[in-house]
Short mmCIF file of C-alpha atoms in Angstrom, two decimals:
data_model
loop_
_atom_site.label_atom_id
_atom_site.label_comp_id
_atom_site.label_asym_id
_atom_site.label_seq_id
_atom_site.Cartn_x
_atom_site.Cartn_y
_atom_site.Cartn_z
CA UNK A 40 -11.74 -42.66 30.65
CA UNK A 41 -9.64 -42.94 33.59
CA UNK A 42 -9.50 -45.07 36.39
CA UNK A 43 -7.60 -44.43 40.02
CA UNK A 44 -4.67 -47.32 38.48
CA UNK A 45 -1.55 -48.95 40.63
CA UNK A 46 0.67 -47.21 42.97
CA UNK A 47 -1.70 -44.54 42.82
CA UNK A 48 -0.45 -43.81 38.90
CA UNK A 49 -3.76 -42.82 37.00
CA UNK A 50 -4.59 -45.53 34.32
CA UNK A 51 -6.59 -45.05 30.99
CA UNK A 52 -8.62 -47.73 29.26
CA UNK A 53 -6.17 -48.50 26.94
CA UNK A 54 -3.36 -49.10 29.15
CA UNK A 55 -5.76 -51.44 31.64
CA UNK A 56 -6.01 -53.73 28.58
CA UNK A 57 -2.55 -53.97 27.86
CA UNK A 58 -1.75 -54.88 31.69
CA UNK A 59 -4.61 -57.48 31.31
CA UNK A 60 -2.53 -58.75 28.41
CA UNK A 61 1.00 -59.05 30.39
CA UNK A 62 -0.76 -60.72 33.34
CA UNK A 63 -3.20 -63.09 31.24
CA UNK A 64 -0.96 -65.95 32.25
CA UNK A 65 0.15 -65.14 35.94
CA UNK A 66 2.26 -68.11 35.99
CA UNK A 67 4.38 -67.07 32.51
CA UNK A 68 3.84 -63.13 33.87
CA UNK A 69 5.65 -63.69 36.68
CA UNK A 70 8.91 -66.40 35.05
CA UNK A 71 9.04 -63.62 32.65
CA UNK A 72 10.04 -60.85 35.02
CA UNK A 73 11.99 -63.31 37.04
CA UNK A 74 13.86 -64.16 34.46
CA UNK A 75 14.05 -60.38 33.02
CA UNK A 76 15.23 -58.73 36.37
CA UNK A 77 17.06 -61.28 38.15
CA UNK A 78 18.42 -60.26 41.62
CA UNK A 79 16.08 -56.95 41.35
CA UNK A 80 12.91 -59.48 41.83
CA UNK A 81 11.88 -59.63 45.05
CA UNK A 82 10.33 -57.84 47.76
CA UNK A 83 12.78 -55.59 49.71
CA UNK A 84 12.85 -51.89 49.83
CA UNK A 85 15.95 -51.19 48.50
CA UNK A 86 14.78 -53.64 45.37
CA UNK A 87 11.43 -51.83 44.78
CA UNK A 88 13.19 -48.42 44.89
CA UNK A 89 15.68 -49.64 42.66
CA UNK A 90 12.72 -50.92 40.26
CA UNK A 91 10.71 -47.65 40.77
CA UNK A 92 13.60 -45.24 39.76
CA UNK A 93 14.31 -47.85 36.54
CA UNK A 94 10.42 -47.58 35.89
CA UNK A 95 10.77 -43.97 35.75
CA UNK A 96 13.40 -43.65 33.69
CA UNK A 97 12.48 -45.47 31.33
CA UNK A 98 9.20 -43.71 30.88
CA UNK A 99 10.92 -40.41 30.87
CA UNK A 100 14.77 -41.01 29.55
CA UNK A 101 15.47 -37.92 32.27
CA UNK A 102 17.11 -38.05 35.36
CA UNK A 103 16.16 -35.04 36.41
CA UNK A 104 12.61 -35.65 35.55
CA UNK A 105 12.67 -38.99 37.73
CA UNK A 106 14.76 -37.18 40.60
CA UNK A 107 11.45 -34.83 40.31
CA UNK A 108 9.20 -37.92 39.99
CA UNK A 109 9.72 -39.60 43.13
CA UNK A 110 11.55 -36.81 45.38
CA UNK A 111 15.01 -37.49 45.55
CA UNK A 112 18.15 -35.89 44.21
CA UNK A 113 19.52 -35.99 40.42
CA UNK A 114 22.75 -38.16 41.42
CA UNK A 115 20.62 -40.51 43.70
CA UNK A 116 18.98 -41.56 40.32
CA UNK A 117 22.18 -41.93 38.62
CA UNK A 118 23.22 -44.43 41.57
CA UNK A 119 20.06 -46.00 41.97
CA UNK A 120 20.41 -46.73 37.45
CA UNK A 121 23.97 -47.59 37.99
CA UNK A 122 23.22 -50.44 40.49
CA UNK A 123 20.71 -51.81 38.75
CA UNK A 124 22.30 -52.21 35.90
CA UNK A 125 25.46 -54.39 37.50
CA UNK A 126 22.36 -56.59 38.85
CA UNK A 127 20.93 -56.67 35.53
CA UNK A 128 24.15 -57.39 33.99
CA UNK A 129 23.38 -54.54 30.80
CA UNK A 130 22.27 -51.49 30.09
CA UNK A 131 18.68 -50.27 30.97
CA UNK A 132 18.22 -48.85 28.03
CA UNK A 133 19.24 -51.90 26.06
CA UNK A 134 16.11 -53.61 26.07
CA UNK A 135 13.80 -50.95 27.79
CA UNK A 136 10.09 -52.77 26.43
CA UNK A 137 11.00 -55.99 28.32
CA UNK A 138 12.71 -54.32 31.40
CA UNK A 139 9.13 -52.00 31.22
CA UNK A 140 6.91 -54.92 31.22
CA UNK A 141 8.90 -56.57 33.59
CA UNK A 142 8.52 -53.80 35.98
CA UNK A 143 5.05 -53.30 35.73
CA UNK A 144 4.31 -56.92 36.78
CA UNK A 145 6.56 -56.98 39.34
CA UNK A 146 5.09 -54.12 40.60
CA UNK A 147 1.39 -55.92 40.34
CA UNK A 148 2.87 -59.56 42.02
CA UNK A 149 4.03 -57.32 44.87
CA UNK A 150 0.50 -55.36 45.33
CA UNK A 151 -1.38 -59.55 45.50
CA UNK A 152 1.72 -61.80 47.07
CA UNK A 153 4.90 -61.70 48.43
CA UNK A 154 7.21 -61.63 45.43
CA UNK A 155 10.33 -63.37 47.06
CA UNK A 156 8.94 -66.86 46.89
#
């Protein structure tokens, strides 16, 4: 069963009760992506499209696929990974469950309260 899901992704069962899980504790949800994206928490545009490309490529492991993913070109992902990853201070793909999680609730916070506070 699926169900019209966040950002307009398409969500099955499953997946709702894992989100469910991650944001059982709002108050822990939310130290646990401040704390796992540092200076990419937060509300600006140039932060959520730096979180949206990292979302994507860690759910495909393709730049090309994510340049196809959200419409923009191959070497803009490359940047986009790049940046992040001097404000992470490692690798994306160095601890991609956490960063993942991470994403996904600050991706929720955003959609019910400013995130920057």
């Amino acid at each position: 069963v699926e169900n019209s899901g966040i950002d307009g992704c398409l969500l099955t069962y499953r997946s709702l009760g894992s989100l469910t899980l991650l944001l059982e504790n709002r108050t822990a949800a939310e130290q646990f992506a401040r704390d796992e994206l540092g200076g990419l928490f937060g509300a600006e545009i140039r932060l959520r499209e730096l979180r949206e490309t990292l979302r994507a490529y860690i759910e495909t492991r393709s730049p090309q696929a994510v340049a196809r993913r959200i419409h923009v070109a191959r070497n803009t992902v490359g940047y986009r990974i790049r940046q992040a990853e001097g404000i992470l201070g490692h690798a994306v793909l160095e601890r991609p469950s956490e960063l993942w999680c991470a994403l996904v609730i600050a991706d929720v916070l955003e959609g019910s309260h400013s995130v920057d506070g």
